Each structure stands twice: as C-alpha cells, then as structure tokens.
mmCIF file of C-alpha atoms in Angstrom:
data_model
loop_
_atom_site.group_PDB
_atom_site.id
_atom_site.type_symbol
_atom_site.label_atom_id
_atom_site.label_comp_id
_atom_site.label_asym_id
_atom_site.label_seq_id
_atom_site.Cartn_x
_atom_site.Cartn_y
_atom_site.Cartn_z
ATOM 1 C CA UNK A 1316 91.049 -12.139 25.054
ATOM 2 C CA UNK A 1317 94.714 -13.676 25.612
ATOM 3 C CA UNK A 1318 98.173 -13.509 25.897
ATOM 4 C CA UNK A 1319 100.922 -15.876 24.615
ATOM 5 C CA UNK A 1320 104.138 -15.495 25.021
ATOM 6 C CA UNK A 1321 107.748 -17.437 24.557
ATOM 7 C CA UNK A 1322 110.741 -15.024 23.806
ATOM 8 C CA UNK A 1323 114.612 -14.917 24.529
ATOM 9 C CA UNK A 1324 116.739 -11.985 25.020
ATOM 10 C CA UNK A 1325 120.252 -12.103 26.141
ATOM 11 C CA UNK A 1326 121.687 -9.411 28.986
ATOM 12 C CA UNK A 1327 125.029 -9.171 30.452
ATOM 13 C CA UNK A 1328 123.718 -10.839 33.568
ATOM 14 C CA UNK A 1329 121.351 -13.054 32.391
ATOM 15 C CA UNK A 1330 119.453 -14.573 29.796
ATOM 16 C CA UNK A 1331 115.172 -13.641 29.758
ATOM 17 C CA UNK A 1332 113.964 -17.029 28.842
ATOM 18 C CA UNK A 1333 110.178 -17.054 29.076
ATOM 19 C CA UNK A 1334 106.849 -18.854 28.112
ATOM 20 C CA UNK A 1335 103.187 -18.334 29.431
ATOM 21 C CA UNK A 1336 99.794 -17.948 28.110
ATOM 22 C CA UNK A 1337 96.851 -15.553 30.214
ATOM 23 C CA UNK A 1338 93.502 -14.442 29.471
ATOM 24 C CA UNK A 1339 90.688 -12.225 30.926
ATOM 25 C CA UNK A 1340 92.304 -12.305 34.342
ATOM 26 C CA UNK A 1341 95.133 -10.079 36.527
ATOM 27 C CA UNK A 1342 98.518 -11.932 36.370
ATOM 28 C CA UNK A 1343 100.937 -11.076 38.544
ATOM 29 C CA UNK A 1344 105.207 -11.115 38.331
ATOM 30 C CA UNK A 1345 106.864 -11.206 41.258
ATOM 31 C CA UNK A 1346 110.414 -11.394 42.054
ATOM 32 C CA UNK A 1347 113.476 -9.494 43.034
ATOM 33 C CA UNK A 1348 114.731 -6.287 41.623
ATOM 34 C CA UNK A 1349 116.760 -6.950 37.979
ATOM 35 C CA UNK A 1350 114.994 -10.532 37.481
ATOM 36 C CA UNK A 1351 113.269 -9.690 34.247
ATOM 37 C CA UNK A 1352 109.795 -8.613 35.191
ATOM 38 C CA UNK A 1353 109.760 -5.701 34.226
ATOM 39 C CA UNK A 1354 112.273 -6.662 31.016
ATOM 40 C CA UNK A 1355 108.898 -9.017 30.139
ATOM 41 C CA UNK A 1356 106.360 -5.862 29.971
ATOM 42 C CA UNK A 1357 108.448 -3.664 27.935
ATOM 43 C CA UNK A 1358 109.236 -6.480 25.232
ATOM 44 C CA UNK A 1359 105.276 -6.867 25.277
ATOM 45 C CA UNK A 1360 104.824 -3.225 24.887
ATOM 46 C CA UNK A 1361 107.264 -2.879 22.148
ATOM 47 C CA UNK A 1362 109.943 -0.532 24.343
ATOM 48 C CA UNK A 1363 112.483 -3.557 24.116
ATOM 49 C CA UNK A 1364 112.973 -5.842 21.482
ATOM 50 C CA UNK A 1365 112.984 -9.791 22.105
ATOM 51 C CA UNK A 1366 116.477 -11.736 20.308
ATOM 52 C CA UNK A 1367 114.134 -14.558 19.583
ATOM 53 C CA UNK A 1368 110.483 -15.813 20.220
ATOM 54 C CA UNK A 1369 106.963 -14.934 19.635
ATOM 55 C CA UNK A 1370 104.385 -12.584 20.993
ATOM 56 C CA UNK A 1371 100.539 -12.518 20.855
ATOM 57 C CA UNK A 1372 97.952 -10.602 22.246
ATOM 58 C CA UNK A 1373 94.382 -11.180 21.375
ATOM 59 C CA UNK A 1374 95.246 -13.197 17.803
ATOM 60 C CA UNK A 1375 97.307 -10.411 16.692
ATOM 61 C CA UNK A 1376 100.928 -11.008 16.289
ATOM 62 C CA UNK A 1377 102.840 -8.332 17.893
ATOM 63 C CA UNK A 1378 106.043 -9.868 17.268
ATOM 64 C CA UNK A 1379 107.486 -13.143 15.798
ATOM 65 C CA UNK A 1380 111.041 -13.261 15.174
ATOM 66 C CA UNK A 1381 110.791 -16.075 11.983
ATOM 67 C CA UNK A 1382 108.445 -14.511 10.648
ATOM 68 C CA UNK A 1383 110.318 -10.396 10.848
ATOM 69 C CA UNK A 1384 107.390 -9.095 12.326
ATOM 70 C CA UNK A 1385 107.806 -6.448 15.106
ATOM 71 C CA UNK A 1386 104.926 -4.005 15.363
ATOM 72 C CA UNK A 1387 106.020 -0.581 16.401
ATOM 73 C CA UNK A 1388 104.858 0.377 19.849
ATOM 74 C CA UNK A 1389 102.295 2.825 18.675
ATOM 75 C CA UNK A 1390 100.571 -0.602 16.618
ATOM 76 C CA UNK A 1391 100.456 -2.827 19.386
ATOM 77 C CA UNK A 1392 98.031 -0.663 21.517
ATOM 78 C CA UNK A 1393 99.114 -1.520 24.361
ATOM 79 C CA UNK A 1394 99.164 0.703 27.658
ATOM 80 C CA UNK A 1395 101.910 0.386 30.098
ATOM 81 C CA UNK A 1396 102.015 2.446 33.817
ATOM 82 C CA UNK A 1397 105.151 2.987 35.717
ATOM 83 C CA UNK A 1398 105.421 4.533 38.900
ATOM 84 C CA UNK A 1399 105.866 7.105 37.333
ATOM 85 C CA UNK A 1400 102.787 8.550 35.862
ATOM 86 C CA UNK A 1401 104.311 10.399 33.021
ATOM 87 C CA UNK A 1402 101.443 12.709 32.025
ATOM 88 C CA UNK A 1403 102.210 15.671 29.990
ATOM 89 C CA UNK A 1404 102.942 18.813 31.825
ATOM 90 C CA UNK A 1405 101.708 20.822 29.289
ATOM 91 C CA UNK A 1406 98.014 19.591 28.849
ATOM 92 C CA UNK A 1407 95.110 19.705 30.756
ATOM 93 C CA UNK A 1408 93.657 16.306 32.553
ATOM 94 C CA UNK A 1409 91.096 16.196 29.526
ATOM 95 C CA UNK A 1410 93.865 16.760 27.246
ATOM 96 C CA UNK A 1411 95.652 14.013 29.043
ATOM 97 C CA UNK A 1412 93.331 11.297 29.061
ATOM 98 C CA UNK A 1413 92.789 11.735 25.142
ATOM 99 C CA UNK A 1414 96.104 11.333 24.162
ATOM 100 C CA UNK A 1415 95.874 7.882 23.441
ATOM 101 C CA UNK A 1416 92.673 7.681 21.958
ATOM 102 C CA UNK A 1417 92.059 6.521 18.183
ATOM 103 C CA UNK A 1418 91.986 10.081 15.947
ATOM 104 C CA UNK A 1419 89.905 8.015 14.096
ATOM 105 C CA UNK A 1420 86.539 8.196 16.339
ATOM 106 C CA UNK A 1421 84.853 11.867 15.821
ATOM 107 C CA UNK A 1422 85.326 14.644 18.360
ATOM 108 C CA UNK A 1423 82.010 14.034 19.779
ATOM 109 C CA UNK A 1424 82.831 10.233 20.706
ATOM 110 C CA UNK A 1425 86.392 11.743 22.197
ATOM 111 C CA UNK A 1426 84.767 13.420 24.282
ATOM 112 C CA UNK A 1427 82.252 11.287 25.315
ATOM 113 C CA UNK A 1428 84.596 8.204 26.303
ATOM 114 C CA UNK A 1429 87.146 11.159 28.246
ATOM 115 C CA UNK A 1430 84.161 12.451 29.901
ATOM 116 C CA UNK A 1431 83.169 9.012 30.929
ATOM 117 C CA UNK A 1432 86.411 7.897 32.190
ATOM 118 C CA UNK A 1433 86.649 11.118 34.445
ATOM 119 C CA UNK A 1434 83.582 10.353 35.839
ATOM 120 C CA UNK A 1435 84.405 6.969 36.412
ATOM 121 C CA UNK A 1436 87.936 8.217 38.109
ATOM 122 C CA UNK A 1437 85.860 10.959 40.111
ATOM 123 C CA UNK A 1438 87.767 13.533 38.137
ATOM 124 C CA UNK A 1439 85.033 15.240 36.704
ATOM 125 C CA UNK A 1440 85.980 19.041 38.303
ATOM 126 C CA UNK A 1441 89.727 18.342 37.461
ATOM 127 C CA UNK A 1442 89.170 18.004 33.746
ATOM 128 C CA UNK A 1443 90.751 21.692 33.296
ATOM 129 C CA UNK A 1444 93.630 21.890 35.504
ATOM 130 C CA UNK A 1445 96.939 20.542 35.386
ATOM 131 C CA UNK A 1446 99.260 17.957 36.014
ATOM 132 C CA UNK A 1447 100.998 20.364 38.225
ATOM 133 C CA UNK A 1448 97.895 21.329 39.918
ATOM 134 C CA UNK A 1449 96.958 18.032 41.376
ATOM 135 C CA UNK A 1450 98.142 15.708 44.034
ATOM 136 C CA UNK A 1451 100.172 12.334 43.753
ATOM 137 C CA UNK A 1452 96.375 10.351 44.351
ATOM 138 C CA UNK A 1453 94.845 12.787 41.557
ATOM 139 C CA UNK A 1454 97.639 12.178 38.959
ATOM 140 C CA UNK A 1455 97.105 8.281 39.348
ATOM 141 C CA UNK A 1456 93.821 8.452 38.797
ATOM 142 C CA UNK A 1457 94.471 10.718 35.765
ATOM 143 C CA UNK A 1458 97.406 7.957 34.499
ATOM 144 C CA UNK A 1459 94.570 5.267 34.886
ATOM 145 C CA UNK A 1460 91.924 6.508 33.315
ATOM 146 C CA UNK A 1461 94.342 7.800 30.348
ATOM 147 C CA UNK A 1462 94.846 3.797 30.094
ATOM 148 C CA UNK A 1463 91.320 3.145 29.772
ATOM 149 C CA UNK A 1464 90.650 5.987 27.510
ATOM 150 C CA UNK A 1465 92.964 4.705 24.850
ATOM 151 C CA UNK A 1466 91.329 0.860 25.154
ATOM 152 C CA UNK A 1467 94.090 -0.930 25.124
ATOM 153 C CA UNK A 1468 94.341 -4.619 24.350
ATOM 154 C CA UNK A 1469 96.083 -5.397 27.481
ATOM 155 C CA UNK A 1470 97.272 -3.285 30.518
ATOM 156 C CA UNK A 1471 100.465 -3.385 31.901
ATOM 157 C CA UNK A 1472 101.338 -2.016 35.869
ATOM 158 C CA UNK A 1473 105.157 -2.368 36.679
ATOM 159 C CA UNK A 1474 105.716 -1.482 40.298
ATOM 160 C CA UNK A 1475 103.133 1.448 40.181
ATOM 161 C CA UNK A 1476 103.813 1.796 43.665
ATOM 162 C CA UNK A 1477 107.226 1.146 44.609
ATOM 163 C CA UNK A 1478 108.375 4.293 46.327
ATOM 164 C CA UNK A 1479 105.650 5.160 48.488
ATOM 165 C CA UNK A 1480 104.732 5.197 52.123
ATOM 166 C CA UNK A 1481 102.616 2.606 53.343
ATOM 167 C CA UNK A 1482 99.831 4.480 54.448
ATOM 168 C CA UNK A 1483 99.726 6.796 50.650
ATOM 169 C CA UNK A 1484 99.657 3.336 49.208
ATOM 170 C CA UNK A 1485 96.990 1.811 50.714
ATOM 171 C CA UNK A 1486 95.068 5.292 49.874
ATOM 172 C CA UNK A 1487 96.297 5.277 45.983
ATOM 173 C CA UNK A 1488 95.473 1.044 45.524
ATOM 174 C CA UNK A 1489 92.160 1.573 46.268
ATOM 175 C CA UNK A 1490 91.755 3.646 42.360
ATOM 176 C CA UNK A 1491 93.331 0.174 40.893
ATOM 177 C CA UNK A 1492 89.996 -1.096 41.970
ATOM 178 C CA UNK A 1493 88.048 0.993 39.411
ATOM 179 C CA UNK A 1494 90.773 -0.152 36.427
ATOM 180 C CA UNK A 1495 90.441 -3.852 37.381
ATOM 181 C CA UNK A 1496 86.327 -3.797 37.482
ATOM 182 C CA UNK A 1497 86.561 -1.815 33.896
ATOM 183 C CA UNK A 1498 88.946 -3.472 31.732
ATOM 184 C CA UNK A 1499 87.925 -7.663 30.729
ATOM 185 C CA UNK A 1500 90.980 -8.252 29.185
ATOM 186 C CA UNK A 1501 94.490 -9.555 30.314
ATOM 187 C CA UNK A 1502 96.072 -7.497 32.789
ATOM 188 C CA UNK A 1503 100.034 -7.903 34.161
ATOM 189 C CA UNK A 1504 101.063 -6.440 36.910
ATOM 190 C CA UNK A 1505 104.535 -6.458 38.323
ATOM 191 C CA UNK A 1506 105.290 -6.548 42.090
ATOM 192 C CA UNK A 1507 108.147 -7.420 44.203
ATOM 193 C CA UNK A 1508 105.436 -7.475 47.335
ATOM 194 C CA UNK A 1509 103.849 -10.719 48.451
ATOM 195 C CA UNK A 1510 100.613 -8.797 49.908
ATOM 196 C CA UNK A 1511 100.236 -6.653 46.678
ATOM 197 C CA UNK A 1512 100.253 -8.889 44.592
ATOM 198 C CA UNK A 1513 97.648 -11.126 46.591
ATOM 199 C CA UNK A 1514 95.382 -8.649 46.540
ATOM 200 C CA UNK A 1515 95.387 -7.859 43.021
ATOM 201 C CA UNK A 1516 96.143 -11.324 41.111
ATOM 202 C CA UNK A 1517 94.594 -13.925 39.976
ATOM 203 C CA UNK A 1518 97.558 -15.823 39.431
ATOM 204 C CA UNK A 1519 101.005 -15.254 39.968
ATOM 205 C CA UNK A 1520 104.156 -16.154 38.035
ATOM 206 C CA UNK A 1521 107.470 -16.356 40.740
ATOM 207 C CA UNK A 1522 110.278 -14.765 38.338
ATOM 208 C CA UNK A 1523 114.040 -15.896 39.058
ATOM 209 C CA UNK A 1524 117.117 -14.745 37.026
ATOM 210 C CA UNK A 1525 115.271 -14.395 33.581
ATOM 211 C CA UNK A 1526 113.155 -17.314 34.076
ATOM 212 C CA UNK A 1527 109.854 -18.332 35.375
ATOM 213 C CA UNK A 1528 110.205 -21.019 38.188
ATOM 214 C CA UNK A 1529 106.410 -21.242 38.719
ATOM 215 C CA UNK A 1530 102.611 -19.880 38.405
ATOM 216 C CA UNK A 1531 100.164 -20.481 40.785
ATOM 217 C CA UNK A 1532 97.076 -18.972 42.357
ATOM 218 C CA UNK A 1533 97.472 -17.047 45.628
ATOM 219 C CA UNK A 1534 96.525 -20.101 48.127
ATOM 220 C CA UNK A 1535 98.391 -22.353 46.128
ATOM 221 C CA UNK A 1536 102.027 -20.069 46.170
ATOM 222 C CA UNK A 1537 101.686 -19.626 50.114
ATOM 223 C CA UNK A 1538 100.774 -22.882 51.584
ATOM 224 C CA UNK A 1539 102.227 -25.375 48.688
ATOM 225 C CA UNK A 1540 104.920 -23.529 47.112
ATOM 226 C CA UNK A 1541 106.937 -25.756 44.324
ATOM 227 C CA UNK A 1542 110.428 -23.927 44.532
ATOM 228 C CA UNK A 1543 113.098 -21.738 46.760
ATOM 229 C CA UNK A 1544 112.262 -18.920 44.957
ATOM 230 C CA UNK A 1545 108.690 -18.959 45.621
ATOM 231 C CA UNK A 1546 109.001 -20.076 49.491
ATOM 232 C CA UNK A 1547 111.364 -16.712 49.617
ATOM 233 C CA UNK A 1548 109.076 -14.578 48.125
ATOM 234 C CA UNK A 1549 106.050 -15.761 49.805
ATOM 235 C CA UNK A 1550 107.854 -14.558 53.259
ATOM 236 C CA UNK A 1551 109.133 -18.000 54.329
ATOM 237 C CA UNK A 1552 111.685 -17.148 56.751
ATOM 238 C CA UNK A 1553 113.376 -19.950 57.476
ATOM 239 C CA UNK A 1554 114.580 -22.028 53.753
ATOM 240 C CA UNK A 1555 117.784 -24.611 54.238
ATOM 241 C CA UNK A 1556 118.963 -27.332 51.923
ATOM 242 C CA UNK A 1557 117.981 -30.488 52.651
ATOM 243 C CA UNK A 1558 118.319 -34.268 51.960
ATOM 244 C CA UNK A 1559 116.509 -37.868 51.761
ATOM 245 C CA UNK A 1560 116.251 -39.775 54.617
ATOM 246 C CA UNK A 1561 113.221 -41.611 54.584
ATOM 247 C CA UNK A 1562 109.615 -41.412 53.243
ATOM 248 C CA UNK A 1563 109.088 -39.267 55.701
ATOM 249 C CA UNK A 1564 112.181 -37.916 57.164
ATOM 250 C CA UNK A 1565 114.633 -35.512 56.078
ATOM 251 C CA UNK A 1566 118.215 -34.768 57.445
ATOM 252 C CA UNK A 1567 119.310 -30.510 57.738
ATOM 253 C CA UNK A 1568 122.995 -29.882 57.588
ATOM 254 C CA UNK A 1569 123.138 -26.289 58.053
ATOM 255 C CA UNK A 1570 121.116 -26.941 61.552
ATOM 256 C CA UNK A 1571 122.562 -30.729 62.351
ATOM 257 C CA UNK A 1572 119.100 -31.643 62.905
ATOM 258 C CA UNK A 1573 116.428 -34.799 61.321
ATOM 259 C CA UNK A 1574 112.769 -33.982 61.478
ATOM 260 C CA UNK A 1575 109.819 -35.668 60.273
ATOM 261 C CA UNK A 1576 107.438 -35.142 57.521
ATOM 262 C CA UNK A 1577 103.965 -35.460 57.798
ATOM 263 C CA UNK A 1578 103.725 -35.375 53.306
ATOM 264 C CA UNK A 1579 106.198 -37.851 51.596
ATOM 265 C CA UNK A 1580 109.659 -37.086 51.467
ATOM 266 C CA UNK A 1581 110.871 -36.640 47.606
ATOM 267 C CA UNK A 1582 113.734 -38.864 46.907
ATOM 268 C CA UNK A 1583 115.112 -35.915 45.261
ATOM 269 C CA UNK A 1584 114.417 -32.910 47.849
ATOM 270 C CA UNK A 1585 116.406 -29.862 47.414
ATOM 271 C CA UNK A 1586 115.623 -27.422 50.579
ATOM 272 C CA UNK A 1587 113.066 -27.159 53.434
ATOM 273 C CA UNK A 1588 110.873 -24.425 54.439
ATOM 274 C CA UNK A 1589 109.400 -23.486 57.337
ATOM 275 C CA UNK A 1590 107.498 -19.909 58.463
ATOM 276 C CA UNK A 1591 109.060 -18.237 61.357
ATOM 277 C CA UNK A 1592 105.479 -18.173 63.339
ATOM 278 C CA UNK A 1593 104.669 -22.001 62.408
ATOM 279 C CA UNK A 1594 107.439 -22.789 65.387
ATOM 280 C CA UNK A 1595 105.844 -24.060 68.747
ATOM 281 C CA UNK A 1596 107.283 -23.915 72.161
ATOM 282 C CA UNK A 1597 107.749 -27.263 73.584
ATOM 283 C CA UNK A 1598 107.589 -28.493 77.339
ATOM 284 C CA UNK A 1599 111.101 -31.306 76.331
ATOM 285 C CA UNK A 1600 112.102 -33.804 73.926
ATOM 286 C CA UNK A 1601 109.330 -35.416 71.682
ATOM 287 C CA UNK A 1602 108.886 -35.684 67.854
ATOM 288 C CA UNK A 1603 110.833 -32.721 65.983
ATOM 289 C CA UNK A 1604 111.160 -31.307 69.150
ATOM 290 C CA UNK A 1605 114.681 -30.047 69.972
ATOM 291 C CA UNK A 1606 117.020 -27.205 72.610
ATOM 292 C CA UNK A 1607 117.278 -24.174 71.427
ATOM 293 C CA UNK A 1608 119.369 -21.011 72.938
ATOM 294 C CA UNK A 1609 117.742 -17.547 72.091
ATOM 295 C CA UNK A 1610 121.099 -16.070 70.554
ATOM 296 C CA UNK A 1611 119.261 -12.862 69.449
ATOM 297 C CA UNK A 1612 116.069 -11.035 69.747
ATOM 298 C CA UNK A 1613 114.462 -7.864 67.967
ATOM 299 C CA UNK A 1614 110.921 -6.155 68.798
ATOM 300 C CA UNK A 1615 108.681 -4.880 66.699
ATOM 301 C CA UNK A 1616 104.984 -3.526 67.548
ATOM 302 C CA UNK A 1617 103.027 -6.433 67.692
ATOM 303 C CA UNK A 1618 105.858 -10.111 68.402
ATOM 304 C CA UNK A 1619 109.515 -10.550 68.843
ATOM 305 C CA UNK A 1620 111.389 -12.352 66.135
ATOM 306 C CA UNK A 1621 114.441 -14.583 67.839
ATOM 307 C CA UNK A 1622 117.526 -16.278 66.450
ATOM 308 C CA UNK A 1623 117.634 -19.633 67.475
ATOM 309 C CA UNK A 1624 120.384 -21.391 67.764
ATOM 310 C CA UNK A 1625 120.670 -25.096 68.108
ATOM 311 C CA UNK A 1626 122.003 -26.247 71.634
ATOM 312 C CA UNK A 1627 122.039 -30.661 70.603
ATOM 313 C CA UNK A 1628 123.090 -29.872 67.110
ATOM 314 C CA UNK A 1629 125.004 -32.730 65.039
ATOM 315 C CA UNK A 1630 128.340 -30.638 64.992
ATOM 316 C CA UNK A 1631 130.132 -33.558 63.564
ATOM 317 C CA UNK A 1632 127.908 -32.434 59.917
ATOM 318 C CA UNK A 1633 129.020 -28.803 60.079
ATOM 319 C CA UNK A 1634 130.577 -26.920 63.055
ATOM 320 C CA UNK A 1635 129.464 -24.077 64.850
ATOM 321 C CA UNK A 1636 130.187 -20.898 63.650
ATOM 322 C CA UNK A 1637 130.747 -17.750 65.583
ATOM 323 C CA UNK A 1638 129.301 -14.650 64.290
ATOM 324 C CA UNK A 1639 132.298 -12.726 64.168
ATOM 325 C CA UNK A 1640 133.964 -15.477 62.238
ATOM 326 C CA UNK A 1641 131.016 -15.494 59.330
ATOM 327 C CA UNK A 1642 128.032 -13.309 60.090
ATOM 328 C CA UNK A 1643 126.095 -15.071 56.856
ATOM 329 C CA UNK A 1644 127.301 -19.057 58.027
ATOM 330 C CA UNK A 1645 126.114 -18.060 61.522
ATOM 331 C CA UNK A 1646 122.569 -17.239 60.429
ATOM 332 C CA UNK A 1647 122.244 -20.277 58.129
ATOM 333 C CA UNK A 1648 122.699 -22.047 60.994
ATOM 334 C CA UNK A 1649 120.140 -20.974 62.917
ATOM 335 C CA UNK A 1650 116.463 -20.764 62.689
ATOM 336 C CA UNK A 1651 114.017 -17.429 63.078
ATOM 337 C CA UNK A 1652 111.375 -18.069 65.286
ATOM 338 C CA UNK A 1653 108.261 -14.826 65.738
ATOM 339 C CA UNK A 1654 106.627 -14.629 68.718
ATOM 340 C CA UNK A 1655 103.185 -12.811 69.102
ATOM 341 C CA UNK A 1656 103.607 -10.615 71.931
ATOM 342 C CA UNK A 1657 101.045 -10.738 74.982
ATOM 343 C CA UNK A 1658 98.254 -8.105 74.388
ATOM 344 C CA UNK A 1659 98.625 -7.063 78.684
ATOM 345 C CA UNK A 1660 102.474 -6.628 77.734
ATOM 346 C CA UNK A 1661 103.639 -9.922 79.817
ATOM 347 C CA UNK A 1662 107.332 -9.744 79.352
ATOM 348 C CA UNK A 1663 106.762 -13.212 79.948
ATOM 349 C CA UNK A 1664 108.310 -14.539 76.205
ATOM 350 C CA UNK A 1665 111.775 -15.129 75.414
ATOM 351 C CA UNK A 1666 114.392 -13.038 75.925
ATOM 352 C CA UNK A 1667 117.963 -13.350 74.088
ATOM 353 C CA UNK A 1668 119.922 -15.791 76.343
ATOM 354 C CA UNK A 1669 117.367 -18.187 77.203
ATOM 355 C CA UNK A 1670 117.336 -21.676 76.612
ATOM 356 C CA UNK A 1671 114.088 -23.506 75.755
ATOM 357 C CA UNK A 1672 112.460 -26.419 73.502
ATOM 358 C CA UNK A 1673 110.920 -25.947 70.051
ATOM 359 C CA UNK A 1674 109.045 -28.020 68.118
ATOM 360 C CA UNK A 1675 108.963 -27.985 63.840
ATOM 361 C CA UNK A 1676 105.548 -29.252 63.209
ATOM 362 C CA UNK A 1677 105.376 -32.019 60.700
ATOM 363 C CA UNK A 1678 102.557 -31.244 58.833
ATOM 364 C CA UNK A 1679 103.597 -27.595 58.529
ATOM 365 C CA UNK A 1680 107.338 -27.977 56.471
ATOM 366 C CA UNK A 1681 107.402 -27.373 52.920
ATOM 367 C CA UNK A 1682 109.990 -29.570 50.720
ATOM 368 C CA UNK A 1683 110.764 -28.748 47.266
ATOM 369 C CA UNK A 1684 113.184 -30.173 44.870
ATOM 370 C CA UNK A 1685 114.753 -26.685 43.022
#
C-alpha cells in the first residue's frame, strides 16, 4: 500500500506546496498551528480541493489536476478523525460503526465485521446505547473502530487530541494502540507535540508555512535535525543565527560569543542549536567555557530553567539590551539553561543574580544551514 503526493494550493497567507511518498507505516506532520498539516489531510480526503498537483493512494488516482480527475470524497474511501469524534447522535454505537461500511457486503457480513470491531474496541456491551450515553474514552473508541469498520485505504488522525488534559490523554492514546496494530496500510497523523508524535510515528515530516522542510525518523529529528524548524519543534531551546569561522568554529552575534565544533562547520551555516539541559557548569575559563549572570529563574517540579546572560560578551557585535527597552532582543540575547533539581531539595543551584561559568559542549551543538 502507498501514498504519493505533490499538490499546490494557494491561501491568503501562504502557499501549500508539498511532495512525499509513504507506505505501510505511521507518518507523522508536525508543526505549528495554520502551517498546512491539517490543509494536507483534507485535500487527501477530498474535503479541500488542491489548485494543482496529483494524488495517489494505493494505485488509484484520487486526484490529478491534468488529467480533471477529482474523486468525490465518498470514492476515495478514505477515513479521517478529528478531535472531534463526530458520531451521529441519533444512532446507536452499532449503528455508528456501520455507517461507513460498503452496502454492498450482505447484512450478515455487516454485522459480522461491526461485531468484530466492537470486540476488538472492548465495546461489545455498548453496542445499543448512545453517543450521548457514553464517556469521552468510549466515544473514541467508537470513532476508531467506525474507521476500521469502513476499511479505509488510508487513515487520517489530525490532532485527535488537542484539547485534553494530560492525564485523559495518556488514558484515551492507549485505544490508538489497537487502530495502529489493525490497519497495514498508510497512516498520517497530525501533531503539533514532539512526544506524540514519537510515540506514534514512524517517520515524521517537520511542516513550515505550507512546505515540508524535512522527514526523518524519530532519532534522526532529535539528535541530527537538518533545519530551524525542526530544532524548534523538537524542543531545542536555545536556536541563534550563526556564521563561518572556521572548520570548526562558529561566531554568535546575538550572544557575542565563538565556540567550537566538535562536527565540521558548514561554510554556509545558518543558526545554532543547543538544548537547554546539554549546558554544563564550569569551575573558569577553558574551551567554550564562558561568565554567565543568572538574570532570571523559574521552578517547576522537577529543575529550574535560568536566563543566562552573558557577563564577557563581544558588545562591540551587538549591544546589550535592557528588558524594558525590548523584552524579545533581550531574550535573543541570552541563553536558557535547565537545571535538574537535587532530589534532598539542596537549594544549593543557582539562584537569579548569581554569577557563574558555563560551558557549550562541542560535540553537543547542532548547525544547520536553513
């Protein structure tokens, strides 16, 4: 089973200009809010329709705009879940879950593949009541195995979980399990959450403004990420333009600082990257090593994230900034260091005022060049 895809559809705020293939495997979108994730699904599914491109799932063409074909929605087959579950209010959970099955299978195997998909959801003493009648956890289920039911020819999640509490999420991504070890064909799932989407993708394709900056298996987007976009998304704290020096050294000007590389430097480097809990206290001055002043400091359960500020800083390549002045310059020039916090509650890490040495380790910077 596969997917291809290269289409182009013009918005007021940007252009959707994108091209990838997947087969049996869970591929995941992530990006910010309005970026054309979800855009991509719904011109797959048929909702939307693409200005130009082509679209094909499993060696059928679902649409191809040279050739004027554009298969309703209903033709396509495909199955699509929001976060909203969108079951009808009106029919039972059997009811629901054979909605989308072929009319032209007999009664008998209707009821044999809803019977079997309740089972497999654990609805099997639900299969009379209502929408209405069941909890959030129970109408998922429901949704999913109304997906199944209807054997689609690929599956489709955007952001079935978007506006829940953490600890009903955890509860309701455990039934994704049960869809992902059922259905062998492409899946696409839509995510603007780092963790969910490593725990449910294969792959996953960074999304940015209409376009797709990168793909890359989970390991692959968090330690070697290939763009800004995908450093951001992956939780990278700390991302700053930055230019050639050397082979291996880079100059900062948003912090005034050099530091050394431990990969070779691209002649063509666009912005550095470095995680927040990658930073090491230092005992003075040594490689990449540099004075720091603790110019804020916020607690959360488990480490204390602080604003660093640099004390040695080449001011001559851009001058301090006060925060009052320009709350956004002052935090580009500063670096966000987290701090595990002892486990015998040691107030003995920094506090806001303090000044101290850090060191960037070389081996641990990512460089990219867009």
């Amino acid at each position: 089973m596969s997917l291809e895809i290269n289409i182009k559809k013009k918005l007021s705020s940007f252009t959707l200009d994108v091209a990838f293939s997947a087969g049996n495997e869970t591929l995941g979108f992530l990006g910010a809010s309005g970026c054309g994730k979800s855009l991509t699904l719904r011109c797959i599914a048929g909702i939307e329709k693409p200005d130009e491109g082509r679209i094909v799932v499993n060696d059928q063409v679902f649409f191809d705009s040279e050739q004027k074909i554009n298969l309703t929605p209903q033709q396509r087959k495909t199955a699509l879940l929001f976060q909203n579950y969108m079951l009808f209010p009106n029919l039972t959970v059997e009811q629901n879950v054979a909605a989308g099955i072929s009319n032209k299978l007999t009664p008998q195997q209707r009821a044999d593949i809803v019977a079997a998909e309740l089972k497999r959801f654990s609805l099997d003493a639900f299969g009379k009541r209502y929408p209405a009648q069941l909890s959030g956890g129970q109408q998922q289920r429901v949704a999913l195995a109304r997906m199944l039911a209807a054997r689609p020819g690929i599956l489709m999640l955007d952001e079935p979980f978007s506006a829940l509490d953490a600890h009903l999420k955890g509860v309701l991504e455990l039934n994704l399990n049960s869809l992902f070890e059922a259905y062998d064909n492409t899946i696409l799932y839509v995510s603007h959450d780092i963790d969910e989407a490593l725990r449910f993708c294969d792959r996953i394709a960074v999304v940015e403004d209409g376009h797709i900056v990168e793909i890359a298996k989970d390991e692959a987007l968090i330690h070697h990420p290939t763009s800004l976009a995908a450093m951001k998304l992956s939780g990278c704290k700390n991302t700053t333009p930055a230019t050639f020096v050397s082979d291996h050294q880079i100059h900062v000007p948003k912090w005034g600082i050099d530091l050394v590389c431990e990969q070779q430097v691209p002649k063509d480097v666009a912005y550095l990257g470095v995680r927040a809990n990658y930073i090491e206290q230092a005992d003075g001055p040594g490689q990449n090593c540099f004075k720091v002043r603790v110019d804020r400091a916020n607690d959360s359960r488990f480490d204390r994230m602080c604003l660093l500020g640099f004390v040695e800083r080449d001011h001559a390549d851009v001058p301090a900034v006060a925060a009052q002045d320009d709350e956004m310059r002052y935090l580009h020039q500063h670096v966000f260091w987290r701090v595990a916090k002892p486990r015998d509650h040691r107030d003995d890490i920094p506090n806001q005022g303090d000044e101290l040495w850090v060191r960037f380790p070389p081996d641990q910077l990512y460089l990219v060049t867009h």
